[in-house]
Amino acid sequence: MDFLKGGGTDGAGRNVFEVVAMTDQQIETTHDFIQWLFPLTEPSGANRRAPVLTDADVAAIHDSGLAQISLAAGTDRMAAFYQSNDHWLVAQDHNHLRITRIIKSLRLLRGPGEAGDFRHLILRLDERAGRPVSMGSRQHWENA
């Protein structure tokens, strides 16, 4: 996938560097980037223009140092976003779907260790806040 390799753009014409450099406000209010930064092999229910990876795409992303760097940068950016904002720490929020996607994509494209590390960070933030996130969302993260 050219986007993760730094040579392509998402559906809105942004490259991966522009997406990773988004402000917290842009991340919160822009809803069409997460499917590009953390792609899956299944269609997005929220973005019809989002990429759907093939097995060949998955293999190519695994083999691409640039794609792996982009995924790591995207993971770091989203971790920083969730650590510096607490508005998502409620029973239901659109960020919960994003978190599920991130965990699934990391498991697929970087491995279970990276996915587990991100999931543990999110669950730790929820725990520190008194567990305001719904059991359903937490269960999705555990199963992702």
CSV table of N, CA and C in Angstrom, one decimal:
chain,number,residue,atom,x,y,z
A,1,MET,N,0.8,-1.2,0.0
A,1,MET,CA,0.0,0.0,0.0
A,1,MET,C,0.9,1.2,0.0
A,2,ASP,N,0.8,2.0,-1.0
A,2,ASP,CA,1.6,3.2,-1.2
A,2,ASP,C,1.5,4.2,-0.1
A,3,PHE,N,0.3,4.4,0.4
A,3,PHE,CA,0.1,5.4,1.5
A,3,PHE,C,1.1,5.1,2.7
A,4,LEU,N,1.1,3.9,3.2
A,4,LEU,CA,2.0,3.6,4.3
A,4,LEU,C,3.5,3.6,3.9
A,5,LYS,N,3.8,3.5,2.7
A,5,LYS,CA,5.2,3.6,2.2
A,5,LYS,C,5.6,5.0,2.0
A,6,GLY,N,4.7,6.0,2.2
A,6,GLY,CA,5.1,7.4,2.0
A,6,GLY,C,5.0,7.9,0.6
A,7,GLY,N,4.5,7.0,-0.3
A,7,GLY,CA,4.4,7.4,-1.7
A,7,GLY,C,3.0,7.7,-2.2
A,8,GLY,N,2.0,7.5,-1.4
A,8,GLY,CA,0.7,7.7,-1.9
A,8,GLY,C,-0.1,8.6,-0.9
A,9,THR,N,-1.3,8.8,-1.3
A,9,THR,CA,-2.2,9.7,-0.4
A,9,THR,C,-3.5,8.9,-0.1
A,10,ASP,N,-4.1,9.4,1.0
A,10,ASP,CA,-5.4,8.9,1.4
A,10,ASP,C,-6.5,9.4,0.5
A,11,GLY,N,-7.7,9.1,0.9
A,11,GLY,CA,-8.9,9.5,0.1
A,11,GLY,C,-9.1,11.1,0.0
A,12,ALA,N,-8.4,11.8,1.0
A,12,ALA,CA,-8.5,13.2,1.0
A,12,ALA,C,-7.3,13.9,0.5
A,13,GLY,N,-6.4,13.1,-0.1
A,13,GLY,CA,-5.2,13.7,-0.7
A,13,GLY,C,-4.0,14.0,0.3
A,14,ARG,N,-4.1,13.4,1.5
A,14,ARG,CA,-3.1,13.6,2.5
A,14,ARG,C,-2.1,12.5,2.5
A,15,ASN,N,-0.8,12.8,2.7
A,15,ASN,CA,0.2,11.7,2.8
A,15,ASN,C,0.3,11.2,4.2
A,16,VAL,N,1.0,10.2,4.4
A,16,VAL,CA,1.1,9.6,5.8
A,16,VAL,C,1.8,10.6,6.7
A,17,PHE,N,2.7,11.4,6.2
A,17,PHE,CA,3.4,12.4,7.1
A,17,PHE,C,2.5,13.4,7.6
A,18,GLU,N,1.6,13.9,6.7
A,18,GLU,CA,0.6,14.9,7.0
A,18,GLU,C,-0.4,14.3,8.1
A,19,VAL,N,-0.8,13.1,7.9
A,19,VAL,CA,-1.7,12.5,8.9
A,19,VAL,C,-1.1,12.3,10.2
A,20,VAL,N,0.1,11.9,10.3
A,20,VAL,CA,0.8,11.7,11.6
A,20,VAL,C,1.1,13.0,12.3
A,21,ALA,N,1.2,14.1,11.5
A,21,ALA,CA,1.4,15.4,12.0
A,21,ALA,C,0.1,16.2,12.4
A,22,MET,N,-1.0,15.6,12.3
A,22,MET,CA,-2.3,16.2,12.6
A,22,MET,C,-2.3,16.6,14.1
A,23,THR,N,-2.9,17.7,14.4
A,23,THR,CA,-3.1,18.1,15.7
A,23,THR,C,-4.2,17.2,16.4
A,24,ASP,N,-4.2,17.3,17.7
A,24,ASP,CA,-5.2,16.6,18.5
A,24,ASP,C,-6.6,17.0,18.0
A,25,GLN,N,-6.9,18.2,17.8
A,25,GLN,CA,-8.2,18.7,17.3
A,25,GLN,C,-8.5,18.1,15.9
A,26,GLN,N,-7.5,18.1,15.0
A,26,GLN,CA,-7.7,17.5,13.7
A,26,GLN,C,-8.0,16.0,13.8
A,27,ILE,N,-7.3,15.3,14.7
A,27,ILE,CA,-7.5,13.9,14.9
A,27,ILE,C,-9.0,13.6,15.4
A,28,GLU,N,-9.4,14.4,16.3
A,28,GLU,CA,-10.7,14.3,16.9
A,28,GLU,C,-11.8,14.5,15.9
A,29,THR,N,-11.6,15.5,15.0
A,29,THR,CA,-12.7,16.0,14.1
A,29,THR,C,-12.6,15.4,12.7
A,30,THR,N,-11.5,14.8,12.4
A,30,THR,CA,-11.4,14.2,11.0
A,30,THR,C,-11.6,12.7,11.1
A,31,HIS,N,-12.6,12.2,10.3
A,31,HIS,CA,-13.0,10.8,10.5
A,31,HIS,C,-12.6,9.9,9.4
A,32,ASP,N,-11.8,10.4,8.4
A,32,ASP,CA,-11.5,9.6,7.2
A,32,ASP,C,-10.1,9.2,7.1
A,33,PHE,N,-9.3,9.3,8.2
A,33,PHE,CA,-7.8,9.0,8.1
A,33,PHE,C,-7.5,7.7,8.7
A,34,ILE,N,-8.2,7.3,9.7
A,34,ILE,CA,-7.8,6.1,10.5
A,34,ILE,C,-7.8,4.8,9.7
A,35,GLN,N,-8.7,4.7,8.7
A,35,GLN,CA,-8.8,3.5,7.9
A,35,GLN,C,-7.5,3.4,7.0
A,36,TRP,N,-6.9,4.6,6.7
A,36,TRP,CA,-5.7,4.6,5.9
A,36,TRP,C,-4.5,4.3,6.7
A,37,LEU,N,-4.4,4.9,7.9
A,37,LEU,CA,-3.3,4.7,8.7
A,37,LEU,C,-3.2,3.4,9.4
A,38,PHE,N,-4.4,2.7,9.6
A,38,PHE,CA,-4.5,1.4,10.2
A,38,PHE,C,-5.5,0.6,9.3
A,39,PRO,N,-5.0,0.2,8.1
A,39,PRO,CA,-5.9,-0.6,7.2
A,39,PRO,C,-6.1,-2.0,7.7
A,40,LEU,N,-7.2,-2.6,7.2
A,40,LEU,CA,-7.6,-4.0,7.5
A,40,LEU,C,-7.9,-4.7,6.2
A,41,THR,N,-8.2,-6.0,6.3
A,41,THR,CA,-8.6,-6.8,5.2
A,41,THR,C,-10.1,-6.9,5.0
A,42,GLU,N,-10.8,-6.1,5.8
A,42,GLU,CA,-12.3,-6.0,5.7
A,42,GLU,C,-12.7,-4.6,5.4
A,43,PRO,N,-13.8,-4.4,4.7
A,43,PRO,CA,-14.2,-3.1,4.4
A,43,PRO,C,-14.6,-2.3,5.7
A,44,SER,N,-14.4,-1.0,5.6
A,44,SER,CA,-14.8,-0.1,6.7
A,44,SER,C,-16.3,0.2,6.6
A,45,GLY,N,-17.0,0.1,7.7
A,45,GLY,CA,-18.4,0.5,7.8
A,45,GLY,C,-18.6,2.0,7.7
A,46,ALA,N,-17.5,2.7,8.0
A,46,ALA,CA,-17.6,4.2,8.1
A,46,ALA,C,-17.1,4.9,6.9
A,47,ASN,N,-16.3,4.3,6.1
A,47,ASN,CA,-15.6,5.0,5.0
A,47,ASN,C,-15.5,4.1,3.8
A,48,ARG,N,-16.4,4.2,2.8
A,48,ARG,CA,-16.5,3.4,1.6
A,48,ARG,C,-15.2,3.5,0.8
A,49,ARG,N,-14.5,4.6,0.9
A,49,ARG,CA,-13.3,4.8,0.1
A,49,ARG,C,-12.0,4.3,0.7
A,50,ALA,N,-12.2,3.7,1.9
A,50,ALA,CA,-11.0,3.2,2.6
A,50,ALA,C,-10.4,2.0,1.9
A,51,PRO,N,-9.1,1.8,2.0
A,51,PRO,CA,-8.5,0.6,1.4
A,51,PRO,C,-8.9,-0.7,2.1
A,52,VAL,N,-9.0,-1.7,1.4
A,52,VAL,CA,-9.2,-3.1,1.9
A,52,VAL,C,-8.0,-3.9,1.4
A,53,LEU,N,-7.3,-4.4,2.4
A,53,LEU,CA,-6.0,-5.1,2.1
A,53,LEU,C,-6.2,-6.5,1.6
A,54,THR,N,-5.4,-6.9,0.6
A,54,THR,CA,-5.4,-8.3,0.2
A,54,THR,C,-4.3,-9.0,1.0
A,55,ASP,N,-4.2,-10.3,0.8
A,55,ASP,CA,-3.1,-11.0,1.5
A,55,ASP,C,-1.7,-10.5,0.9
A,56,ALA,N,-1.7,-10.2,-0.4
A,56,ALA,CA,-0.5,-9.7,-0.9
A,56,ALA,C,-0.1,-8.3,-0.3
A,57,ASP,N,-1.1,-7.5,-0.1
A,57,ASP,CA,-0.8,-6.2,0.5
A,57,ASP,C,-0.3,-6.4,1.9
A,58,VAL,N,-0.8,-7.3,2.7
A,58,VAL,CA,-0.4,-7.6,4.1
A,58,VAL,C,1.1,-8.0,4.0
A,59,ALA,N,1.4,-8.9,3.1
A,59,ALA,CA,2.8,-9.4,3.0
A,59,ALA,C,3.7,-8.3,2.6
A,60,ALA,N,3.3,-7.4,1.7
A,60,ALA,CA,4.1,-6.3,1.3
A,60,ALA,C,4.4,-5.3,2.4
A,61,ILE,N,3.4,-5.1,3.2
A,61,ILE,CA,3.5,-4.2,4.4
A,61,ILE,C,4.5,-4.8,5.4
A,62,HIS,N,4.3,-6.1,5.6
A,62,HIS,CA,5.3,-6.7,6.5
A,62,HIS,C,6.7,-6.6,6.0
A,63,ASP,N,6.9,-6.7,4.7
A,63,ASP,CA,8.3,-6.6,4.2
A,63,ASP,C,8.8,-5.2,3.9
A,64,SER,N,8.0,-4.2,4.1
A,64,SER,CA,8.4,-2.8,3.8
A,64,SER,C,8.8,-2.1,5.1
A,65,GLY,N,10.1,-1.8,5.1
A,65,GLY,CA,10.6,-1.0,6.3
A,65,GLY,C,9.9,0.3,6.4
A,66,LEU,N,9.6,1.0,5.3
A,66,LEU,CA,8.9,2.3,5.3
A,66,LEU,C,7.5,2.1,5.8
A,67,ALA,N,6.8,1.1,5.4
A,67,ALA,CA,5.5,0.9,6.0
A,67,ALA,C,5.5,0.6,7.4
A,68,GLN,N,6.5,-0.2,7.9
A,68,GLN,CA,6.6,-0.5,9.3
A,68,GLN,C,6.9,0.8,10.1
A,69,ILE,N,7.7,1.7,9.6
A,69,ILE,CA,8.0,2.9,10.3
A,69,ILE,C,6.8,3.8,10.3
A,70,SER,N,6.0,3.8,9.2
A,70,SER,CA,4.8,4.6,9.2
A,70,SER,C,3.8,4.1,10.3
A,71,LEU,N,3.6,2.8,10.3
A,71,LEU,CA,2.7,2.2,11.3
A,71,LEU,C,3.2,2.5,12.7
A,72,ALA,N,4.5,2.4,13.0
A,72,ALA,CA,5.0,2.8,14.3
A,72,ALA,C,4.8,4.2,14.6
A,73,ALA,N,5.0,5.1,13.7
A,73,ALA,CA,4.7,6.5,13.9
A,73,ALA,C,3.2,6.8,14.1
A,74,GLY,N,2.4,6.1,13.4
A,74,GLY,CA,0.9,6.3,13.6
A,74,GLY,C,0.5,5.8,14.9
A,75,THR,N,1.1,4.7,15.4
A,75,THR,CA,0.8,4.1,16.7
A,75,THR,C,1.2,5.1,17.8
A,76,ASP,N,2.4,5.6,17.6
A,76,ASP,CA,2.9,6.6,18.6
A,76,ASP,C,2.0,7.8,18.7
A,77,ARG,N,1.6,8.3,17.5
A,77,ARG,CA,0.7,9.5,17.5
A,77,ARG,C,-0.6,9.2,18.1
A,78,MET,N,-1.2,8.1,17.8
A,78,MET,CA,-2.5,7.8,18.4
A,78,MET,C,-2.4,7.5,19.9
A,79,ALA,N,-1.3,6.9,20.3
A,79,ALA,CA,-1.1,6.7,21.8
A,79,ALA,C,-1.0,8.0,22.5
A,80,ALA,N,-0.2,9.0,21.9
A,80,ALA,CA,-0.1,10.3,22.5
A,80,ALA,C,-1.4,11.0,22.5
A,81,PHE,N,-2.2,10.9,21.5
A,81,PHE,CA,-3.6,11.5,21.5
A,81,PHE,C,-4.4,11.0,22.6
A,82,TYR,N,-4.5,9.6,22.8
A,82,TYR,CA,-5.3,9.1,23.9
A,82,TYR,C,-4.7,9.4,25.3
A,83,GLN,N,-3.4,9.5,25.4
A,83,GLN,CA,-2.8,9.9,26.7
A,83,GLN,C,-3.1,11.3,27.0
A,84,SER,N,-3.2,12.2,26.1
A,84,SER,CA,-3.3,13.6,26.4
A,84,SER,C,-4.7,14.1,26.3
A,85,ASN,N,-5.7,13.3,26.0
A,85,ASN,CA,-7.1,13.7,25.9
A,85,ASN,C,-7.9,12.6,26.7
A,86,ASP,N,-8.9,13.1,27.4
A,86,ASP,CA,-9.7,12.2,28.2
A,86,ASP,C,-11.2,12.2,27.8
A,87,HIS,N,-11.5,13.0,26.8
A,87,HIS,CA,-12.9,13.0,26.3
A,87,HIS,C,-13.5,11.7,25.9
A,88,TRP,N,-12.6,10.8,25.5
A,88,TRP,CA,-13.0,9.5,25.0
A,88,TRP,C,-13.3,8.5,26.1
A,89,LEU,N,-12.9,8.9,27.3
A,89,LEU,CA,-13.1,8.0,28.5
A,89,LEU,C,-14.5,8.2,29.0
A,90,VAL,N,-15.4,7.7,28.3
A,90,VAL,CA,-16.9,7.7,28.6
A,90,VAL,C,-17.4,6.3,28.1
A,91,ALA,N,-18.6,6.1,28.4
A,91,ALA,CA,-19.2,4.7,28.1
A,91,ALA,C,-19.2,4.5,26.6
A,92,GLN,N,-19.5,5.4,25.8
A,92,GLN,CA,-19.6,5.2,24.3
A,92,GLN,C,-18.9,6.4,23.6
A,93,ASP,N,-18.1,6.2,22.6
A,93,ASP,CA,-17.5,7.3,21.9
A,93,ASP,C,-16.9,6.7,20.6
A,94,HIS,N,-16.9,7.6,19.6
A,94,HIS,CA,-16.4,7.1,18.3
A,94,HIS,C,-15.0,6.6,18.3
A,95,ASN,N,-14.2,7.1,19.3
A,95,ASN,CA,-12.8,6.7,19.4
A,95,ASN,C,-12.7,5.3,19.8
A,96,HIS,N,-13.7,4.7,20.4
A,96,HIS,CA,-13.7,3.3,20.8
A,96,HIS,C,-13.6,2.4,19.5
A,97,LEU,N,-14.3,2.8,18.5
A,97,LEU,CA,-14.2,2.1,17.2
A,97,LEU,C,-12.8,2.2,16.6
A,98,ARG,N,-12.3,3.4,16.7
A,98,ARG,CA,-10.9,3.6,16.2
A,98,ARG,C,-9.9,2.8,16.9
A,99,ILE,N,-10.1,2.7,18.2
A,99,ILE,CA,-9.1,1.9,19.0
A,99,ILE,C,-9.2,0.4,18.6
A,100,THR,N,-10.4,-0.1,18.4
A,100,THR,CA,-10.6,-1.5,18.0
A,100,THR,C,-9.9,-1.7,16.6
A,101,ARG,N,-10.0,-0.8,15.7
A,101,ARG,CA,-9.4,-0.8,14.4
A,101,ARG,C,-7.9,-0.8,14.6
A,102,ILE,N,-7.4,0.1,15.4
A,102,ILE,CA,-5.9,0.2,15.6
A,102,ILE,C,-5.4,-1.2,16.1
A,103,ILE,N,-6.0,-1.7,17.1
A,103,ILE,CA,-5.5,-3.0,17.6
A,103,ILE,C,-5.6,-4.1,16.6
A,104,LYS,N,-6.7,-4.2,15.8
A,104,LYS,CA,-6.8,-5.2,14.8
A,104,LYS,C,-5.7,-5.0,13.7
A,105,SER,N,-5.5,-3.8,13.3
A,105,SER,CA,-4.5,-3.5,12.2
A,105,SER,C,-3.1,-3.8,12.7
A,106,LEU,N,-2.8,-3.4,13.9
A,106,LEU,CA,-1.5,-3.7,14.5
A,106,LEU,C,-1.2,-5.2,14.6
A,107,ARG,N,-2.2,-6.0,15.0
A,107,ARG,CA,-2.1,-7.4,15.1
A,107,ARG,C,-1.8,-8.0,13.7
A,108,LEU,N,-2.5,-7.5,12.7
A,108,LEU,CA,-2.4,-8.0,11.3
A,108,LEU,C,-1.0,-7.6,10.7
A,109,LEU,N,-0.6,-6.3,10.9
A,109,LEU,CA,0.5,-5.8,10.2
A,109,LEU,C,1.8,-5.6,10.9
A,110,ARG,N,1.7,-5.7,12.3
A,110,ARG,CA,3.0,-5.6,13.1
A,110,ARG,C,3.2,-6.7,14.0
A,111,GLY,N,2.1,-7.4,14.4
A,111,GLY,CA,2.2,-8.6,15.2
A,111,GLY,C,1.5,-8.4,16.5
A,112,PRO,N,1.3,-9.5,17.3
A,112,PRO,CA,0.5,-9.5,18.5
A,112,PRO,C,1.2,-8.7,19.6
A,113,GLY,N,2.5,-8.6,19.6
A,113,GLY,CA,3.1,-7.8,20.6
A,113,GLY,C,2.8,-6.3,20.6
A,114,GLU,N,2.9,-5.8,19.3
A,114,GLU,CA,2.5,-4.4,19.1
A,114,GLU,C,1.0,-4.1,19.4
A,115,ALA,N,0.2,-5.0,19.0
A,115,ALA,CA,-1.2,-4.9,19.3
A,115,ALA,C,-1.5,-4.9,20.7
A,116,GLY,N,-0.9,-5.9,21.4
A,116,GLY,CA,-1.1,-6.0,22.9
A,116,GLY,C,-0.6,-4.8,23.6
A,117,ASP,N,0.6,-4.3,23.2
A,117,ASP,CA,1.1,-3.1,23.9
A,117,ASP,C,0.1,-1.9,23.8
A,118,PHE,N,-0.4,-1.7,22.6
A,118,PHE,CA,-1.4,-0.6,22.4
A,118,PHE,C,-2.7,-0.9,23.3
A,119,ARG,N,-3.2,-2.1,23.2
A,119,ARG,CA,-4.4,-2.4,24.0
A,119,ARG,C,-4.1,-2.2,25.5
A,120,HIS,N,-3.0,-2.6,26.0
A,120,HIS,CA,-2.7,-2.5,27.4
A,120,HIS,C,-2.6,-1.0,27.8
A,121,LEU,N,-2.1,-0.2,26.9
A,121,LEU,CA,-2.0,1.3,27.2
A,121,LEU,C,-3.4,1.8,27.3
A,122,ILE,N,-4.3,1.5,26.4
A,122,ILE,CA,-5.7,2.0,26.4
A,122,ILE,C,-6.4,1.5,27.6
A,123,LEU,N,-6.3,0.2,28.0
A,123,LEU,CA,-7.0,-0.4,29.1
A,123,LEU,C,-6.4,0.3,30.4
A,124,ARG,N,-5.1,0.6,30.5
A,124,ARG,CA,-4.5,1.2,31.6
A,124,ARG,C,-5.1,2.6,31.8
A,125,LEU,N,-5.3,3.4,30.7
A,125,LEU,CA,-5.9,4.7,30.8
A,125,LEU,C,-7.3,4.6,31.3
A,126,ASP,N,-8.1,3.6,30.8
A,126,ASP,CA,-9.4,3.4,31.2
A,126,ASP,C,-9.5,3.1,32.7
A,127,GLU,N,-8.6,2.2,33.1
A,127,GLU,CA,-8.5,1.8,34.6
A,127,GLU,C,-8.2,3.0,35.4
A,128,ARG,N,-7.3,3.9,35.0
A,128,ARG,CA,-6.9,5.0,35.8
A,128,ARG,C,-8.0,6.0,35.9
A,129,ALA,N,-8.9,6.0,34.9
A,129,ALA,CA,-10.0,7.0,34.9
A,129,ALA,C,-11.2,6.4,35.7
A,130,GLY,N,-11.1,5.2,36.3
A,130,GLY,CA,-12.2,4.6,37.0
A,130,GLY,C,-13.1,3.7,36.2
A,131,ARG,N,-12.6,3.2,35.0
A,131,ARG,CA,-13.3,2.3,34.1
A,131,ARG,C,-14.6,2.9,33.6
A,132,PRO,N,-14.6,4.1,33.0
A,132,PRO,CA,-15.8,4.7,32.5
A,132,PRO,C,-16.2,4.0,31.1
A,133,VAL,N,-15.3,3.4,30.4
A,133,VAL,CA,-15.6,2.8,29.1
A,133,VAL,C,-16.5,1.6,29.3
A,134,SER,N,-17.5,1.4,28.4
A,134,SER,CA,-18.4,0.3,28.5
A,134,SER,C,-17.7,-1.0,28.5
A,135,MET,N,-18.3,-2.0,29.1
A,135,MET,CA,-17.8,-3.4,29.0
A,135,MET,C,-17.7,-3.9,27.6
A,136,GLY,N,-18.7,-3.5,26.8
A,136,GLY,CA,-18.7,-3.9,25.4
A,136,GLY,C,-17.5,-3.4,24.6
A,137,SER,N,-17.2,-2.1,24.8
A,137,SER,CA,-16.0,-1.6,24.1
A,137,SER,C,-14.7,-2.3,24.6
A,138,ARG,N,-14.6,-2.5,25.9
A,138,ARG,CA,-13.4,-3.2,26.4
A,138,ARG,C,-13.3,-4.6,25.9
A,139,GLN,N,-14.5,-5.2,25.7
A,139,GLN,CA,-14.5,-6.6,25.2
A,139,GLN,C,-14.0,-6.6,23.7
A,140,HIS,N,-14.5,-5.6,23.0
A,140,HIS,CA,-14.0,-5.5,21.6
A,140,HIS,C,-12.5,-5.4,21.5
A,141,TRP,N,-12.0,-4.6,22.4
A,141,TRP,CA,-10.5,-4.4,22.4
A,141,TRP,C,-9.8,-5.7,22.8
A,142,GLU,N,-10.4,-6.4,23.7
A,142,GLU,CA,-9.7,-7.7,24.1
A,142,GLU,C,-9.8,-8.7,23.0
A,143,ASN,N,-10.9,-8.7,22.2
A,143,ASN,CA,-11.0,-9.6,21.1
A,143,ASN,C,-10.4,-9.2,19.8
A,144,ALA,N,-9.9,-8.0,19.7
A,144,ALA,CA,-9.4,-7.4,18.5
A,144,ALA,C,-8.1,-8.1,18.0
